[in-house]
Amino acid sequence: MDKAILFDMDGVLVDSEDVIRQAAVKGLAEYGIAAVEEDFIPFVGAGEDRYIGGVAEKYGHPYQKAMKDRVYQLYVELVDEQIKVFAGVHELLEILKAQGYQMAVASSADRIKVDANLRAAGIEQSLFGAILCGEDVQDKKPSPDIYLAACEALGQTPGNCIVVEDAINGIQAAQNAGMKCIAVSTSFSSQELARAGADRVVDQILEVAAAVQDI
């Protein structure tokens, strides 16, 4: 099988957006920032430095890495009990593996969050030929860097890679990398994802199995 499937993680493999928003609201509150969950929407998919830093700056506070460290501490405390795996994820990964696709995770989140999510979700890291995280690249999505790095790690070319995303920043990253993109309407509406330029929009993650055959 020539093609490779590059998965974003949060909002694609795991339903973790509520958990990270809770942790971010609590963590920023310790810095005197009265953030609300809606503040984080523009920064979904851009990595936690922007996710947390963008909101801190909105309230007039300079971003400090310690803010992210504290949010991650809170996140890890919450994730095992609160994370949800989207219906069909395990089945999809087994289908794609059986069909011979190479697979990678390419997440803007830091390694601590990626590892915690995969562990809590019961997703074996051995399913993936590469797992790329926010620390592995300098520029986060919508920069193409993480998808290009995952492509290189698999020994692939961008034209043979299909990205699975949930966020507008991620769709733009896939486009900037010269890759096709399937978007799952978990974090944004189907209309928003289509306007952002996704090549295909699906409502359920298991639909990706058929969609990759058509791209």
mmCIF file of C-alpha atoms in Angstrom:
data_model
loop_
_atom_site.group_PDB
_atom_site.id
_atom_site.type_symbol
_atom_site.label_atom_id
_atom_site.label_comp_id
_atom_site.label_asym_id
_atom_site.label_seq_id
_atom_site.Cartn_x
_atom_site.Cartn_y
_atom_site.Cartn_z
ATOM 1 C CA MET A 1 0.000 0.000 0.000
ATOM 2 C CA ASP A 2 1.551 3.258 -1.171
ATOM 3 C CA LYS A 3 -0.429 5.737 0.891
ATOM 4 C CA ALA A 4 0.153 6.745 4.499
ATOM 5 C CA ILE A 5 -2.423 8.091 6.927
ATOM 6 C CA LEU A 6 -1.293 10.876 9.268
ATOM 7 C CA PHE A 7 -3.597 11.366 12.240
ATOM 8 C CA ASP A 8 -3.980 14.421 14.348
ATOM 9 C CA MET A 9 -4.846 13.205 17.834
ATOM 10 C CA ASP A 10 -7.045 15.520 19.907
ATOM 11 C CA GLY A 11 -10.487 15.684 18.358
ATOM 12 C CA VAL A 12 -9.656 12.851 15.941
ATOM 13 C CA LEU A 13 -8.575 9.772 17.882
ATOM 14 C CA VAL A 14 -9.661 10.982 21.308
ATOM 15 C CA ASP A 15 -12.350 13.345 22.548
ATOM 16 C CA SER A 16 -10.117 15.400 24.801
ATOM 17 C CA GLU A 17 -11.100 18.977 24.005
ATOM 18 C CA ASP A 18 -13.364 19.317 27.056
ATOM 19 C CA VAL A 19 -10.603 17.964 29.288
ATOM 20 C CA ILE A 20 -7.905 20.351 28.056
ATOM 21 C CA ARG A 21 -10.307 23.308 28.249
ATOM 22 C CA GLN A 22 -11.131 22.443 31.866
ATOM 23 C CA ALA A 23 -7.440 22.150 32.704
ATOM 24 C CA ALA A 24 -6.609 25.390 30.890
ATOM 25 C CA VAL A 25 -9.369 27.378 32.616
ATOM 26 C CA LYS A 26 -8.214 26.079 36.025
ATOM 27 C CA GLY A 27 -4.542 26.564 35.276
ATOM 28 C CA LEU A 28 -4.883 30.109 33.976
ATOM 29 C CA ALA A 29 -7.077 31.019 36.931
ATOM 30 C CA GLU A 30 -4.015 30.434 39.110
ATOM 31 C CA TYR A 31 -2.370 33.275 37.175
ATOM 32 C CA GLY A 32 -5.313 35.605 37.727
ATOM 33 C CA ILE A 33 -6.799 35.020 34.267
ATOM 34 C CA ALA A 34 -10.568 34.526 34.277
ATOM 35 C CA ALA A 35 -10.751 32.678 30.961
ATOM 36 C CA VAL A 36 -13.912 31.015 29.664
ATOM 37 C CA GLU A 37 -14.012 27.947 27.464
ATOM 38 C CA GLU A 38 -15.021 29.867 24.328
ATOM 39 C CA ASP A 39 -11.750 31.827 24.476
ATOM 40 C CA PHE A 40 -9.808 28.747 23.359
ATOM 41 C CA ILE A 41 -11.714 27.987 20.128
ATOM 42 C CA PRO A 42 -9.477 30.048 17.768
ATOM 43 C CA PHE A 43 -6.407 28.188 19.018
ATOM 44 C CA VAL A 44 -7.669 24.606 18.668
ATOM 45 C CA GLY A 45 -5.083 22.509 16.859
ATOM 46 C CA ALA A 46 -2.274 25.055 17.142
ATOM 47 C CA GLY A 47 -0.489 23.409 20.075
ATOM 48 C CA GLU A 48 -0.714 24.270 23.748
ATOM 49 C CA ASP A 49 1.773 27.143 23.626
ATOM 50 C CA ARG A 50 -0.680 29.048 21.434
ATOM 51 C CA TYR A 51 -3.775 27.464 22.978
ATOM 52 C CA ILE A 52 -2.811 28.724 26.427
ATOM 53 C CA GLY A 53 -0.626 31.637 25.410
ATOM 54 C CA GLY A 54 -3.139 33.116 23.002
ATOM 55 C CA VAL A 55 -5.791 33.254 25.706
ATOM 56 C CA ALA A 56 -3.369 34.622 28.303
ATOM 57 C CA GLU A 57 -2.394 37.410 25.909
ATOM 58 C CA LYS A 58 -6.047 38.148 25.164
ATOM 59 C CA TYR A 59 -6.422 39.002 28.854
ATOM 60 C CA GLY A 60 -3.263 41.113 28.876
ATOM 61 C CA HIS A 61 -0.925 38.565 30.469
ATOM 62 C CA PRO A 62 2.374 37.618 28.808
ATOM 63 C CA TYR A 63 2.642 33.896 28.162
ATOM 64 C CA GLN A 64 4.927 31.885 30.435
ATOM 65 C CA LYS A 65 5.898 28.275 29.787
ATOM 66 C CA ALA A 66 5.045 27.582 33.433
ATOM 67 C CA MET A 67 1.397 28.182 32.503
ATOM 68 C CA LYS A 68 1.497 25.271 30.061
ATOM 69 C CA ASP A 69 3.350 23.071 32.539
ATOM 70 C CA ARG A 70 0.644 23.684 35.147
ATOM 71 C CA VAL A 71 -2.163 23.049 32.657
ATOM 72 C CA TYR A 72 -0.543 19.749 31.673
ATOM 73 C CA GLN A 73 -0.276 18.751 35.341
ATOM 74 C CA LEU A 74 -3.996 19.330 35.733
ATOM 75 C CA TYR A 75 -4.734 17.578 32.440
ATOM 76 C CA VAL A 76 -2.869 14.409 33.414
ATOM 77 C CA GLU A 77 -4.852 14.310 36.664
ATOM 78 C CA LEU A 78 -8.126 14.450 34.715
ATOM 79 C CA VAL A 79 -7.426 12.449 31.570
ATOM 80 C CA ASP A 80 -7.752 8.855 32.796
ATOM 81 C CA GLU A 81 -11.253 9.422 34.129
ATOM 82 C CA GLN A 82 -12.578 11.942 31.635
ATOM 83 C CA ILE A 83 -11.094 11.160 28.230
ATOM 84 C CA LYS A 84 -13.377 9.543 25.662
ATOM 85 C CA VAL A 85 -12.385 7.536 22.628
ATOM 86 C CA PHE A 86 -14.484 8.295 19.582
ATOM 87 C CA ALA A 87 -16.647 5.358 18.547
ATOM 88 C CA GLY A 88 -14.952 3.397 15.776
ATOM 89 C CA VAL A 89 -11.368 4.513 16.427
ATOM 90 C CA HIS A 90 -10.011 1.104 17.414
ATOM 91 C CA GLU A 91 -11.862 -0.561 14.540
ATOM 92 C CA LEU A 92 -10.589 2.019 12.055
ATOM 93 C CA LEU A 93 -6.966 1.570 13.105
ATOM 94 C CA GLU A 94 -7.256 -2.207 12.764
ATOM 95 C CA ILE A 95 -8.875 -1.882 9.322
ATOM 96 C CA LEU A 96 -6.162 0.446 8.043
ATOM 97 C CA LYS A 97 -3.432 -1.755 9.523
ATOM 98 C CA ALA A 98 -4.919 -4.839 7.856
ATOM 99 C CA GLN A 99 -5.083 -2.993 4.540
ATOM 100 C CA GLY A 100 -1.378 -2.224 4.765
ATOM 101 C CA TYR A 101 -1.472 1.527 5.272
ATOM 102 C CA GLN A 102 1.402 3.152 7.094
ATOM 103 C CA MET A 103 0.117 5.285 9.962
ATOM 104 C CA ALA A 104 1.517 8.087 12.076
ATOM 105 C CA VAL A 105 0.329 10.456 14.780
ATOM 106 C CA ALA A 106 1.209 14.101 14.171
ATOM 107 C CA SER A 107 -0.022 16.193 17.079
ATOM 108 C CA SER A 108 0.783 19.761 18.029
ATOM 109 C CA ALA A 109 0.466 18.719 21.678
ATOM 110 C CA ASP A 110 3.527 17.977 23.794
ATOM 111 C CA ARG A 111 4.714 14.398 24.289
ATOM 112 C CA ILE A 112 3.361 14.242 27.842
ATOM 113 C CA LYS A 113 -0.163 14.816 26.542
ATOM 114 C CA VAL A 114 0.165 12.479 23.563
ATOM 115 C CA ASP A 115 1.435 9.639 25.751
ATOM 116 C CA ALA A 116 -1.270 10.253 28.369
ATOM 117 C CA ASN A 117 -4.003 10.267 25.728
ATOM 118 C CA LEU A 118 -2.891 7.102 23.973
ATOM 119 C CA ARG A 119 -2.495 5.303 27.302
ATOM 120 C CA ALA A 120 -5.882 6.406 28.611
ATOM 121 C CA ALA A 121 -7.534 5.515 25.298
ATOM 122 C CA GLY A 122 -5.967 2.064 25.130
ATOM 123 C CA ILE A 123 -4.394 2.792 21.732
ATOM 124 C CA GLU A 124 -1.149 0.883 21.203
ATOM 125 C CA GLN A 125 1.716 3.084 20.097
ATOM 126 C CA SER A 126 3.065 0.147 18.080
ATOM 127 C CA LEU A 127 0.265 0.711 15.529
ATOM 128 C CA PHE A 128 2.093 3.790 14.297
ATOM 129 C CA GLY A 129 5.280 3.971 12.302
ATOM 130 C CA ALA A 130 5.966 7.390 13.805
ATOM 131 C CA ILE A 131 4.564 9.571 16.580
ATOM 132 C CA LEU A 132 5.387 13.258 16.191
ATOM 133 C CA CYS A 133 4.637 15.835 18.869
ATOM 134 C CA GLY A 134 4.856 19.567 19.367
ATOM 135 C CA GLU A 135 8.432 19.399 20.639
ATOM 136 C CA ASP A 136 9.558 17.784 17.395
ATOM 137 C CA VAL A 137 9.040 20.906 15.269
ATOM 138 C CA GLN A 138 9.667 24.594 15.695
ATOM 139 C CA ASP A 139 6.554 25.907 13.962
ATOM 140 C CA LYS A 140 3.166 24.479 14.912
ATOM 141 C CA LYS A 141 0.058 24.102 12.755
ATOM 142 C CA PRO A 142 -0.980 25.772 10.455
ATOM 143 C CA SER A 143 2.691 25.423 9.544
ATOM 144 C CA PRO A 144 3.188 22.169 7.594
ATOM 145 C CA ASP A 145 6.269 21.201 9.572
ATOM 146 C CA ILE A 146 4.804 18.384 11.688
ATOM 147 C CA TYR A 147 3.111 16.692 8.764
ATOM 148 C CA LEU A 148 6.247 16.956 6.642
ATOM 149 C CA ALA A 149 8.273 15.504 9.518
ATOM 150 C CA ALA A 150 5.835 12.585 9.886
ATOM 151 C CA CYS A 151 5.947 12.018 6.127
ATOM 152 C CA GLU A 152 9.749 11.905 6.202
ATOM 153 C CA ALA A 153 9.749 9.576 9.233
ATOM 154 C CA LEU A 154 7.629 7.095 7.277
ATOM 155 C CA GLY A 155 9.830 7.404 4.199
ATOM 156 C CA GLN A 156 6.901 8.776 2.207
ATOM 157 C CA THR A 157 6.253 11.702 -0.125
ATOM 158 C CA PRO A 158 3.618 14.370 0.611
ATOM 159 C CA GLY A 159 1.522 13.324 -2.369
ATOM 160 C CA ASN A 160 1.111 9.852 -0.871
ATOM 161 C CA CYS A 161 0.004 11.111 2.554
ATOM 162 C CA ILE A 162 -3.573 11.665 3.685
ATOM 163 C CA VAL A 163 -4.094 13.749 6.819
ATOM 164 C CA VAL A 164 -7.023 13.154 9.179
ATOM 165 C CA GLU A 165 -7.883 16.339 11.064
ATOM 166 C CA ASP A 166 -10.628 18.001 13.075
ATOM 167 C CA ALA A 167 -9.365 21.581 13.217
ATOM 168 C CA ILE A 168 -9.076 24.420 10.727
ATOM 169 C CA ASN A 169 -5.450 25.024 11.718
ATOM 170 C CA GLY A 170 -4.752 21.366 10.930
ATOM 171 C CA ILE A 171 -6.475 21.476 7.543
ATOM 172 C CA GLN A 172 -4.336 24.473 6.634
ATOM 173 C CA ALA A 173 -1.226 22.594 7.786
ATOM 174 C CA ALA A 174 -2.122 19.668 5.525
ATOM 175 C CA GLN A 175 -2.706 22.013 2.583
ATOM 176 C CA ASN A 176 0.596 23.779 3.235
ATOM 177 C CA ALA A 177 2.305 20.362 3.250
ATOM 178 C CA GLY A 178 0.812 19.466 -0.138
ATOM 179 C CA MET A 179 -1.288 16.656 1.325
ATOM 180 C CA LYS A 180 -4.923 15.632 0.991
ATOM 181 C CA CYS A 181 -7.041 16.054 4.116
ATOM 182 C CA ILE A 182 -10.069 14.257 5.518
ATOM 183 C CA ALA A 183 -11.757 16.302 8.250
ATOM 184 C CA VAL A 184 -13.949 14.883 11.000
ATOM 185 C CA SER A 185 -16.694 17.210 12.244
ATOM 186 C CA THR A 186 -16.018 16.788 15.949
ATOM 187 C CA SER A 187 -14.667 20.242 16.828
ATOM 188 C CA PHE A 188 -16.012 22.373 13.969
ATOM 189 C CA SER A 189 -19.095 22.114 11.785
ATOM 190 C CA SER A 190 -19.024 20.327 8.434
ATOM 191 C CA GLN A 191 -19.556 23.658 6.710
ATOM 192 C CA GLU A 192 -16.608 25.294 8.477
ATOM 193 C CA LEU A 193 -14.342 22.371 7.613
ATOM 194 C CA ALA A 194 -15.416 22.404 3.980
ATOM 195 C CA ARG A 195 -14.821 26.154 3.751
ATOM 196 C CA ALA A 196 -11.363 25.620 5.218
ATOM 197 C CA GLY A 197 -10.551 23.415 2.244
ATOM 198 C CA ALA A 198 -10.828 19.831 3.490
ATOM 199 C CA ASP A 199 -10.879 17.373 0.588
ATOM 200 C CA ARG A 200 -13.502 15.280 2.338
ATOM 201 C CA VAL A 201 -15.589 15.865 5.468
ATOM 202 C CA VAL A 202 -17.011 12.996 7.512
ATOM 203 C CA ASP A 203 -19.139 12.959 10.644
ATOM 204 C CA GLN A 204 -17.824 9.705 12.161
ATOM 205 C CA ILE A 205 -14.209 8.584 12.397
ATOM 206 C CA LEU A 206 -15.005 5.116 11.016
ATOM 207 C CA GLU A 207 -16.070 6.786 7.746
ATOM 208 C CA VAL A 208 -12.395 7.548 7.173
ATOM 209 C CA ALA A 209 -11.920 3.892 6.085
ATOM 210 C CA ALA A 210 -14.046 4.474 2.997
ATOM 211 C CA ALA A 211 -12.909 8.049 2.439
ATOM 212 C CA VAL A 212 -9.223 7.126 2.076
ATOM 213 C CA GLN A 213 -10.164 4.792 -0.777
ATOM 214 C CA ASP A 214 -11.749 7.675 -2.693
ATOM 215 C CA ILE A 215 -8.913 10.189 -2.397
#
